[in-house]
PDB file of C-alpha atoms in Angstrom:
ATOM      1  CA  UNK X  18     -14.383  14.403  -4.342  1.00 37.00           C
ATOM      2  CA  UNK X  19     -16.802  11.719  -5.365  1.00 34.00           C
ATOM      3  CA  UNK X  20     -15.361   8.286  -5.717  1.00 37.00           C
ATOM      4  CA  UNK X  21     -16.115   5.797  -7.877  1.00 36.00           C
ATOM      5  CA  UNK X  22     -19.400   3.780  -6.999  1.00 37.00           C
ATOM      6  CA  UNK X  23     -18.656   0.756  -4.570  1.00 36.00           C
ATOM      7  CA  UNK X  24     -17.252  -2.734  -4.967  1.00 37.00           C
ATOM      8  CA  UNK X  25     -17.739  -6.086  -3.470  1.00 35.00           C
ATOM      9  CA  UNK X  26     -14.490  -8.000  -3.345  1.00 34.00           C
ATOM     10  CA  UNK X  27     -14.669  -9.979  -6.356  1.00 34.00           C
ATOM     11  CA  UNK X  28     -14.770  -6.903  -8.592  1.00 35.00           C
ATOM     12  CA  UNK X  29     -11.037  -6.855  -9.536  1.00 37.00           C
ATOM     13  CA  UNK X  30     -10.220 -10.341 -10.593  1.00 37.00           C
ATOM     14  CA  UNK X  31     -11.608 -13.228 -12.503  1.00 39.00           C
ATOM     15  CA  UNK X  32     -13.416 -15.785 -10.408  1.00 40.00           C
ATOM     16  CA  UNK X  33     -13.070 -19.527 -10.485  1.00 42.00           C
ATOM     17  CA  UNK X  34     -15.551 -20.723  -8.162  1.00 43.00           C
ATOM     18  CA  UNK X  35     -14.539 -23.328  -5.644  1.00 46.00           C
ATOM     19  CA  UNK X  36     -11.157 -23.035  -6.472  1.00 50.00           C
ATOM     20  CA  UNK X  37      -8.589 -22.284  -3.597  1.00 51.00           C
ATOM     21  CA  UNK X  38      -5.067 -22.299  -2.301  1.00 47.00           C
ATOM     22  CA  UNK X  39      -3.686 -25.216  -1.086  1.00 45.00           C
ATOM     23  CA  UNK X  40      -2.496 -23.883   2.162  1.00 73.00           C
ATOM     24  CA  UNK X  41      -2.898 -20.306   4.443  1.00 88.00           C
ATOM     25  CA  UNK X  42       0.113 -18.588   5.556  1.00 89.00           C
ATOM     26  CA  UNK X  43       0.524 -19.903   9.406  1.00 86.00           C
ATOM     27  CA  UNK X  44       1.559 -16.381  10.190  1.00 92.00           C
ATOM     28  CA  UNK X  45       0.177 -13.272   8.311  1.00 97.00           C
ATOM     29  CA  UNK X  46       2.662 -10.582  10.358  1.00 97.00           C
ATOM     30  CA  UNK X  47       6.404  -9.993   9.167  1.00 94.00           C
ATOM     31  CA  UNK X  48       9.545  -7.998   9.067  1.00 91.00           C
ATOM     32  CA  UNK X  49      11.920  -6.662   6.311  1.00 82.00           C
ATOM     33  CA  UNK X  50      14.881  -5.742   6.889  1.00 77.00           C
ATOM     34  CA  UNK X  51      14.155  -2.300   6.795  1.00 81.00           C
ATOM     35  CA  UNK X  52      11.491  -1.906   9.114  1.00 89.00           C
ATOM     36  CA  UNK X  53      12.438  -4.841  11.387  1.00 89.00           C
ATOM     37  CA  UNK X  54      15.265  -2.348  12.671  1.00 90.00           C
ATOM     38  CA  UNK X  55      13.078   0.421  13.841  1.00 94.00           C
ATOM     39  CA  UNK X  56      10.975  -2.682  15.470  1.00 94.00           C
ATOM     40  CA  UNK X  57       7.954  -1.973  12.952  1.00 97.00           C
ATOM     41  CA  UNK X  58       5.971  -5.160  11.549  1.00 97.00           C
ATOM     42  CA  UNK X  59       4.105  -4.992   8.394  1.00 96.00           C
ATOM     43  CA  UNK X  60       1.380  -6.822   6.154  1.00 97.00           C
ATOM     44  CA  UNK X  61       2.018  -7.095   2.445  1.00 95.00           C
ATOM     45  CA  UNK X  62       0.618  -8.721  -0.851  1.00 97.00           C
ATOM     46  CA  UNK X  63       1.917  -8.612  -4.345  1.00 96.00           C
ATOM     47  CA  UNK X  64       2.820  -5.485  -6.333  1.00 94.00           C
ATOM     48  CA  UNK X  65       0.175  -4.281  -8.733  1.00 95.00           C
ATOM     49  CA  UNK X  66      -1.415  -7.530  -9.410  1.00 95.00           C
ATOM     50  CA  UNK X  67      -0.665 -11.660  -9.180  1.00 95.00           C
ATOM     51  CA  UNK X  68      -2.204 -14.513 -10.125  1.00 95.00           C
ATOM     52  CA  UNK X  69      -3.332 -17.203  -7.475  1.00 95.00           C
ATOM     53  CA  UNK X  70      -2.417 -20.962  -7.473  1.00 93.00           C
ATOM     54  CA  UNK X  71      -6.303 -21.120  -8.881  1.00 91.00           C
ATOM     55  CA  UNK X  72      -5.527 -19.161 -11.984  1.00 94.00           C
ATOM     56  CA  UNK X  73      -7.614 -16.326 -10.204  1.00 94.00           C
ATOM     57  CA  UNK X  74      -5.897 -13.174 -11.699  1.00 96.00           C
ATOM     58  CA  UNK X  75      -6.133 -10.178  -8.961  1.00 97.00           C
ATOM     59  CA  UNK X  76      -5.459  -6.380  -9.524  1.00 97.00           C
ATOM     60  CA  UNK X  77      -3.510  -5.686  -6.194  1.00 97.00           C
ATOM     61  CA  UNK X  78      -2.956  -1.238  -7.056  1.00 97.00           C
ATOM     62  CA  UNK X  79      -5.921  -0.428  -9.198  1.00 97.00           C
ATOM     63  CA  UNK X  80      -4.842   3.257  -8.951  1.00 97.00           C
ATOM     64  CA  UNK X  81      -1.326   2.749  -9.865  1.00 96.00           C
ATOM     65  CA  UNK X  82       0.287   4.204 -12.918  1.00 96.00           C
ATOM     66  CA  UNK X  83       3.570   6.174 -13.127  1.00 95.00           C
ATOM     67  CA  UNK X  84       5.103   4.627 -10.158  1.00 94.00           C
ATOM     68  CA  UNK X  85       4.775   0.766 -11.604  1.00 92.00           C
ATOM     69  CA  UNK X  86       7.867   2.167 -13.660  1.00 89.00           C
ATOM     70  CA  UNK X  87      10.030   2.208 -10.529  1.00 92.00           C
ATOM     71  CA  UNK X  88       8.195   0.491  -7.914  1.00 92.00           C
ATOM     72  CA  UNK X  89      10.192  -1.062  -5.586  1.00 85.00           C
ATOM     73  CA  UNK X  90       8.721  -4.076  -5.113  1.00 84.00           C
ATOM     74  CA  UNK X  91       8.633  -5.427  -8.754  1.00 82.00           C
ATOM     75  CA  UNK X  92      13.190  -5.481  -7.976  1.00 80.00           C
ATOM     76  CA  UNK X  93      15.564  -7.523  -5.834  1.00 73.00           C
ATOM     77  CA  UNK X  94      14.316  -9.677  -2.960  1.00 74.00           C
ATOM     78  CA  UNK X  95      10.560  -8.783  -3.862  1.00 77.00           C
ATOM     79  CA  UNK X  96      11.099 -11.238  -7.003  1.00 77.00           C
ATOM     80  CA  UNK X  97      12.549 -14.023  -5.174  1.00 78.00           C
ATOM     81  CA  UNK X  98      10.412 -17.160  -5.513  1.00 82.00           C
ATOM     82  CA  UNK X  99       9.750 -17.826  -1.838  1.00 84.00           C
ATOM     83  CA  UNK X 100       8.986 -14.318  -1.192  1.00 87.00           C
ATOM     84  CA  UNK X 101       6.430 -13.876  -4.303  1.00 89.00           C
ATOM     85  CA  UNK X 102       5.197 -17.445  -2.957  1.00 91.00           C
ATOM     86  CA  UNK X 103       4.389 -16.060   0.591  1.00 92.00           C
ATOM     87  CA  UNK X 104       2.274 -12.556  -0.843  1.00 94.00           C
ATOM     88  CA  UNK X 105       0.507 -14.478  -3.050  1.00 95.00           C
ATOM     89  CA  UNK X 106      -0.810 -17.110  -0.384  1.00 95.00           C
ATOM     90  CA  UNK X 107      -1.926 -13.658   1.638  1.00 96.00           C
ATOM     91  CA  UNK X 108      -3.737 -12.516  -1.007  1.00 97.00           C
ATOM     92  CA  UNK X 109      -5.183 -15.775  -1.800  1.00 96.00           C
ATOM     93  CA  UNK X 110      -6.356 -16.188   1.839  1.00 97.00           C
ATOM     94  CA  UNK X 111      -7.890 -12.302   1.587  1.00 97.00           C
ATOM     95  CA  UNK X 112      -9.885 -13.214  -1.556  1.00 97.00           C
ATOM     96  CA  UNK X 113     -10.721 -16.328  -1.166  1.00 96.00           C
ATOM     97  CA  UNK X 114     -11.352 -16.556   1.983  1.00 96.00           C
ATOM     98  CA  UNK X 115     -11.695 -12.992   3.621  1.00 97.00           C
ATOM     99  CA  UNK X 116     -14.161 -13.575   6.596  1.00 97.00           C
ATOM    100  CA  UNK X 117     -11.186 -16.549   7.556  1.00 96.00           C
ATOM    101  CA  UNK X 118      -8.393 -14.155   7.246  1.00 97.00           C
ATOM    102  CA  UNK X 119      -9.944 -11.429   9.175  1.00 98.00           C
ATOM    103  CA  UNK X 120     -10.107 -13.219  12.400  1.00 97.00           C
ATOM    104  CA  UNK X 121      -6.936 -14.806  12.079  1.00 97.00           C
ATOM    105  CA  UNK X 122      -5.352 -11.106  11.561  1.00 98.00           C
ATOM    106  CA  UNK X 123      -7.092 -10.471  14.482  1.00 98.00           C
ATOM    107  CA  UNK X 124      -6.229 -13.040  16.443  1.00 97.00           C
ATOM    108  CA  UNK X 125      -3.058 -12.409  15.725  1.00 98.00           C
ATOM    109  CA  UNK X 126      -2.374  -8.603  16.450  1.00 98.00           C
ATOM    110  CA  UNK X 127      -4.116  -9.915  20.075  1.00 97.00           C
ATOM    111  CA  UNK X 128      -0.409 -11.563  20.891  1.00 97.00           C
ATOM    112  CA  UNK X 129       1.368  -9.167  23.638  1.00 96.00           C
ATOM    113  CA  UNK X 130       4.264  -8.266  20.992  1.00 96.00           C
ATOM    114  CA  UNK X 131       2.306  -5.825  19.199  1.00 97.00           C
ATOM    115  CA  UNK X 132       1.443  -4.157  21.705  1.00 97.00           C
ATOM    116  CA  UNK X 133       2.556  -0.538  21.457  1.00 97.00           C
ATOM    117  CA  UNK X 134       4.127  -1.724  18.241  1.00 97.00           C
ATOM    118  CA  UNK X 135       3.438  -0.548  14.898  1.00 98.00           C
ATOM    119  CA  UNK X 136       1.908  -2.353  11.640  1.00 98.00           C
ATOM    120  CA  UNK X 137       2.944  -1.139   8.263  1.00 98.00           C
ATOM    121  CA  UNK X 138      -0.294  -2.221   6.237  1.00 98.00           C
ATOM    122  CA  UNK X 139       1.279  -3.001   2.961  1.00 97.00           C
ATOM    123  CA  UNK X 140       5.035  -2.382   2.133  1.00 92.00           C
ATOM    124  CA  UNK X 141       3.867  -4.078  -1.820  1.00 94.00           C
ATOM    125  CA  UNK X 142       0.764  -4.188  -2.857  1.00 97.00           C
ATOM    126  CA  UNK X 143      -2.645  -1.317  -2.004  1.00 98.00           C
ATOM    127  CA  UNK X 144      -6.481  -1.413  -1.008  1.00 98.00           C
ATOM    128  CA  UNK X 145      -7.334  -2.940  -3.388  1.00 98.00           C
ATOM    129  CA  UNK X 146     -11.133  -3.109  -2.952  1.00 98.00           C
ATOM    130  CA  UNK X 147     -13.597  -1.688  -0.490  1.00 98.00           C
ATOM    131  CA  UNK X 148     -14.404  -5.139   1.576  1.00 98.00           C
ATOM    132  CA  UNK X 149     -10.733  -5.649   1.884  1.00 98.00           C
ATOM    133  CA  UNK X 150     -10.754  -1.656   3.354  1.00 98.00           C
ATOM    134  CA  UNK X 151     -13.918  -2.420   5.550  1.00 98.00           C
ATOM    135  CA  UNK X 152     -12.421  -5.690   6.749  1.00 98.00           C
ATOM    136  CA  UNK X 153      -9.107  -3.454   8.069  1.00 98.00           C
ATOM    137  CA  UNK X 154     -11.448  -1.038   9.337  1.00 98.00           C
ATOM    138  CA  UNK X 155     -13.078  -3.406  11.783  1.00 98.00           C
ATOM    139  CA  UNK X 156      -9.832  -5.176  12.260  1.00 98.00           C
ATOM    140  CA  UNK X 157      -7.875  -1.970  13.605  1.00 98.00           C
ATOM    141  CA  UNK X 158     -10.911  -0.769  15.555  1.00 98.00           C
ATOM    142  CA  UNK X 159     -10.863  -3.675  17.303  1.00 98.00           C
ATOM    143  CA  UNK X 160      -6.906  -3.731  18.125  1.00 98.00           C
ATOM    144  CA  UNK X 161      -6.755  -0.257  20.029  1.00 98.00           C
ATOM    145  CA  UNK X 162      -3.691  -0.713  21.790  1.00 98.00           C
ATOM    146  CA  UNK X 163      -1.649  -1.201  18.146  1.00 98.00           C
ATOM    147  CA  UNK X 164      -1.188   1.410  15.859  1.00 98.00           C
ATOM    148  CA  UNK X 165      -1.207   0.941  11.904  1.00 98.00           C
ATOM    149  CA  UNK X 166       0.188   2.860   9.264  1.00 98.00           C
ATOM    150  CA  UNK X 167      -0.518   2.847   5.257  1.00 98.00           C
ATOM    151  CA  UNK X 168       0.916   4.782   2.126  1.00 98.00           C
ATOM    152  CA  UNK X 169      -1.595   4.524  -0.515  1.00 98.00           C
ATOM    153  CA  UNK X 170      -2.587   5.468  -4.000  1.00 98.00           C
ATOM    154  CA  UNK X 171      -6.362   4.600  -3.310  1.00 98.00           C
ATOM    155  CA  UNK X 172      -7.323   8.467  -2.846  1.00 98.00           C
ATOM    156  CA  UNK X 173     -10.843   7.868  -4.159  1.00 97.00           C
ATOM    157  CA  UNK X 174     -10.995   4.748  -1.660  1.00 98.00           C
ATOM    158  CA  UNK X 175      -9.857   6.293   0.998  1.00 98.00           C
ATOM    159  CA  UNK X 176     -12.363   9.704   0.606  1.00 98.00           C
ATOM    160  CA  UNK X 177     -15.157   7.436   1.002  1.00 98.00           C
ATOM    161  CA  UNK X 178     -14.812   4.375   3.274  1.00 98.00           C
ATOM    162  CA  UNK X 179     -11.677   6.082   5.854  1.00 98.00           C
ATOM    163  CA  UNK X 180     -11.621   9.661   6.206  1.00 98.00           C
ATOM    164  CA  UNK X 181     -15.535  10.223   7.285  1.00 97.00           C
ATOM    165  CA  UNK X 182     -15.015   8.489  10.528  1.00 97.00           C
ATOM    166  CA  UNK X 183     -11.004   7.161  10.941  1.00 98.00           C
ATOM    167  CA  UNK X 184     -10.018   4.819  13.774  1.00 98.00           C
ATOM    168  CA  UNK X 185      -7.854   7.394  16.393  1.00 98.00           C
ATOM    169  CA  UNK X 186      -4.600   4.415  15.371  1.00 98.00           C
ATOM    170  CA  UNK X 187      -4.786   4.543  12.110  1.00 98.00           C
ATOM    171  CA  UNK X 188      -2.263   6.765   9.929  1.00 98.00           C
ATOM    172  CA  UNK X 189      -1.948   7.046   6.391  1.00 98.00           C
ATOM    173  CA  UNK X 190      -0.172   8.939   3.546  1.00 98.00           C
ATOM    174  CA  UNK X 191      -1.278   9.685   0.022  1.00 98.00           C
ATOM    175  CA  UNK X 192       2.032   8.806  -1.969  1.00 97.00           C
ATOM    176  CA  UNK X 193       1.925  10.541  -5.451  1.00 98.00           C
ATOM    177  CA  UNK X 194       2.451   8.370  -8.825  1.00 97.00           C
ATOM    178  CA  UNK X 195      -1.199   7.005  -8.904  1.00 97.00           C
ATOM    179  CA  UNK X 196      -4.345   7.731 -10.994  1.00 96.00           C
ATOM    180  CA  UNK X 197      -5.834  10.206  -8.710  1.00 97.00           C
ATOM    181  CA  UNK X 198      -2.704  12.841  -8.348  1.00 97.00           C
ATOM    182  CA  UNK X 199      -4.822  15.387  -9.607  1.00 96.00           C
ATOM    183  CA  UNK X 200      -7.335  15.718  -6.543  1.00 96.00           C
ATOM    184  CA  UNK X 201      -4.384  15.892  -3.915  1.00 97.00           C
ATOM    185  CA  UNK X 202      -3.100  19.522  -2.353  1.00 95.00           C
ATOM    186  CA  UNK X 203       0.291  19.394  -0.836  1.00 93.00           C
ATOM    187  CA  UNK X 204      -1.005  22.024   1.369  1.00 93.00           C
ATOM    188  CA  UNK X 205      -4.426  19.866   2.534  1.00 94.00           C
ATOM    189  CA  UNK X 206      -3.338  16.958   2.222  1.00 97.00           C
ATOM    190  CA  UNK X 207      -0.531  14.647   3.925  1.00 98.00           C
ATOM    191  CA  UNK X 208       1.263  13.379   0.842  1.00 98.00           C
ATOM    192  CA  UNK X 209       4.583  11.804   0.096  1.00 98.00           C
ATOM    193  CA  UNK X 210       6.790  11.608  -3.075  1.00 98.00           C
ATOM    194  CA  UNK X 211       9.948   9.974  -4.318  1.00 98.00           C
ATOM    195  CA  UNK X 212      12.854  11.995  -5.525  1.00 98.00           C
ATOM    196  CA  UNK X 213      15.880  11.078  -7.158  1.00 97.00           C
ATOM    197  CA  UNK X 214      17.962  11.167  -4.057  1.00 97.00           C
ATOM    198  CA  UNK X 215      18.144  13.508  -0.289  1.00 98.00           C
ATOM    199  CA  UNK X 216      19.730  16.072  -2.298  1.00 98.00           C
ATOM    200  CA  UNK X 217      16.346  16.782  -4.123  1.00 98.00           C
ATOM    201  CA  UNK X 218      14.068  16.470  -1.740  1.00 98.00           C
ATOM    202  CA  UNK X 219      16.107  19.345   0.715  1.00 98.00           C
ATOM    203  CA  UNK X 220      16.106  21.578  -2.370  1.00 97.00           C
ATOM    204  CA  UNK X 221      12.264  21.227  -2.881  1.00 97.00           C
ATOM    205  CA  UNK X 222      12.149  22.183   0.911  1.00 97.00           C
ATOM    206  CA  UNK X 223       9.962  18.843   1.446  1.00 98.00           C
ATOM    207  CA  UNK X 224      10.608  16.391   4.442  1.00 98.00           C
ATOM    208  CA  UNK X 225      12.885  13.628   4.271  1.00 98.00           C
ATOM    209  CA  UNK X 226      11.465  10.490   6.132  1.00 97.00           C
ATOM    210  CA  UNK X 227      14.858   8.909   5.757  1.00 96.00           C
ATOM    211  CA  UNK X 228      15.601   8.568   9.441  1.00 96.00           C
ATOM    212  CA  UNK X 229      12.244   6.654  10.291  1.00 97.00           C
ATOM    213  CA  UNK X 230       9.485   5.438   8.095  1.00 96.00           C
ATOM    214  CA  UNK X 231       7.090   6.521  10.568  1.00 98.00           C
ATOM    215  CA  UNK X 232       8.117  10.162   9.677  1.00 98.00           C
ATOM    216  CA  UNK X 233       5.722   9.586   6.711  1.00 97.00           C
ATOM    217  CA  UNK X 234       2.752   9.574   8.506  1.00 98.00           C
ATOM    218  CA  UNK X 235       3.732  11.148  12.135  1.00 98.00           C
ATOM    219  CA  UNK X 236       6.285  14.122  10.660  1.00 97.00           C
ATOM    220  CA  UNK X 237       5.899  17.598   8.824  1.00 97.00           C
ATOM    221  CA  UNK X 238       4.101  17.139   5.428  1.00 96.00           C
ATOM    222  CA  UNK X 239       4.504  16.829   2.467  1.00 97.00           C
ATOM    223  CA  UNK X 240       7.395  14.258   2.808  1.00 98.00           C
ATOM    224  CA  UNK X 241      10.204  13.310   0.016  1.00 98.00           C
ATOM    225  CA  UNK X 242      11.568  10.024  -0.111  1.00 97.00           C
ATOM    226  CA  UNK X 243      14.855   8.846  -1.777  1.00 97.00           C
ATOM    227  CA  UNK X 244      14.468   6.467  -4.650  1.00 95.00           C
ATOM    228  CA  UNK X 245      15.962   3.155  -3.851  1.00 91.00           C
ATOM    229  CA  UNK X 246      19.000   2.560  -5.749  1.00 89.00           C
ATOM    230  CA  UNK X 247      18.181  -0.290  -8.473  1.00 90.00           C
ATOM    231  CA  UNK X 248      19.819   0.674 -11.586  1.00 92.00           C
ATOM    232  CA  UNK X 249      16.950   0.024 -13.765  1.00 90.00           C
ATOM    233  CA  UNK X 250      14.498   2.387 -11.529  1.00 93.00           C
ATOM    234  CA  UNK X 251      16.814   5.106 -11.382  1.00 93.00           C
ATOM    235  CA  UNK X 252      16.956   5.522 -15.508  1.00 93.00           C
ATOM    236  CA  UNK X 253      13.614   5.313 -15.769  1.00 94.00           C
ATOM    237  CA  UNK X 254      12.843   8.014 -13.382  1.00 96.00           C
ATOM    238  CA  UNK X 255      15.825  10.460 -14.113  1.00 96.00           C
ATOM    239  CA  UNK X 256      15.919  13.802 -12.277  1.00 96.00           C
ATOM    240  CA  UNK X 257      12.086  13.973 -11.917  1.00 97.00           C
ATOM    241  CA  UNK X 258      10.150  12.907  -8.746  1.00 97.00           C
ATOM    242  CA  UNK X 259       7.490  10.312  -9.251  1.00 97.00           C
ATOM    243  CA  UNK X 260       5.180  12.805  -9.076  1.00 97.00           C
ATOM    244  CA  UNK X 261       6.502  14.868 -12.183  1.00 97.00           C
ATOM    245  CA  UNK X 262       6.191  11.132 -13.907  1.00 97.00           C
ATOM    246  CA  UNK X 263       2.384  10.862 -13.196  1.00 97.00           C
ATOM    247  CA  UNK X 264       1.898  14.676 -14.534  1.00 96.00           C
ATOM    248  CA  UNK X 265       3.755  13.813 -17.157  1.00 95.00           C
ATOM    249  CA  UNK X 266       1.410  10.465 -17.887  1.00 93.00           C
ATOM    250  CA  UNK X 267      -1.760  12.331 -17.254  1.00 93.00           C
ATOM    251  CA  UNK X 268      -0.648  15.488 -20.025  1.00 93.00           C
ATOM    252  CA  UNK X 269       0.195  12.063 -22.766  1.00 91.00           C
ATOM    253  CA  UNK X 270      -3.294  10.757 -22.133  1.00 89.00           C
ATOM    254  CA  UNK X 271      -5.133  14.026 -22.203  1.00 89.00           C
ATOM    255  CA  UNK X 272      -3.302  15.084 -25.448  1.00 90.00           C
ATOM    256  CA  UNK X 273      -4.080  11.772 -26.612  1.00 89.00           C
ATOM    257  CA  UNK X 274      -7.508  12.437 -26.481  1.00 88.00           C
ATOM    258  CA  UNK X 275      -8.243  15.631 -27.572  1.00 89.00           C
ATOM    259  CA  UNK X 276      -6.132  15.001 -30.743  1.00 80.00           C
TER     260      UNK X 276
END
């Protein structure tokens, strides 16, 4: 496939020159609860799109679409102030600063405890532009002995700047819900989706990653997920799988145009 011609890393947002953050995170590694027990850290930024202390307005999952109906990360803890307040100030430091932030990342990942450990590169948030992909890119070379792992929805992205050449510790899955559903093959491709519950997933015959998240990217493809249980996600998405939503969203907006 072809992507889409490149981007510098202003291209998604509106820019107010000289305007920055007060402050940059001290520490740009964390844990969730979820991944802290399987002894995973992970790097995140806001869901589908903030806006900085600046009143710089950033797309964050320029390929989203179906899934912002039940993302995850737009519920519960995600919304808390003090958590929304630490992935904006990462994304502020990225865009306002992204030379800065790069060698503090990888300054960072140089401590001992990551060694052998693995990075989830965004549990919110995407690649949201091909300088913030390149920066990674140099960032994970660089950091051999720690591996990193990605879902994404940045197929186009990814076809261009990661797949030609890949760092050996980098691992990634193409989750389904995003603009570019279309161009995946279950049978080519490593992909992931999110069902209604285990129950669905077993009687699609995909691969439940529920034990560890790592099964997403280390495990047999393709690979079902369980939607998480917030009320308001689960009515949205009903019996389908979030990929039945975008396939549903792409047949509205064809029809739409050929009426």
């Amino acid at each position: 496939m072809t992507g889409p011609a490149s981007d510098d890393q202003f291209t998604l947002f509106d820019e107010l020159p000289g305007q920055r953050a007060a402050a940059r995170p001290r520490r740009l590694l964390a844990q969730n609860g979820q991944l802290r027990r399987e002894g995973i850290w992970n790097w995140t930024l806001p869901a589908l799109s903030a806006e900085l202390p600046s009143g710089r307005k950033v797309v964050t999952c320029p390929s989203a679409d179906a899934c912002a109906d039940i993302c995850y990360a737009r519920f519960g803890a995600y919304r808390f102030s003090n958590v929304l307040a630490r992935h904006v100030a990462n994304l502020a430091f990225v865009v306002e600063d992204l030379d800065g932030w790069e060698k503090v990342m990888r300054t960072e990942l140089g401590a001992r405890r990551f060694q052998d450990r693995w990075i989830r590169i965004h549990d919110s948030g995407d690649w949201f532009s091909d300088a913030y992909v390149l920066a990674w890119l140099r960032i994970i070379s660089d950091r051999p002995g720690v591996r990193f792992y990605t879902y994404t929805k940045e197929v186009a992205r990814f076809r261009r700047l990661v797949e030609p050449q890949p760092p050996p510790n980098l691992f990634w899955v193409y989750s389904l819900g995003g603009k570019h559903d279309r161009v995946l093959d279950a049978t080519v491709d490593r992909v992931a989706d999110v069902f209604p519950d285990e129950a669905a997933i077993a009687e699609a015959n995909w691969h439940s990653q529920a034990e560890s998240d790592l099964l997403a990217v280390l495990g047999p493809s393709p690979v079902g997920m369980a939607a998480n249980r917030i009320p308001a996600a689960l009515r949205r998405q009903g019996n389908r799988t979030l990929g039945q939503m975008q396939k549903e969203s792409d047949l509205r907006r064809q029809q739409r145009r050929t009426s």
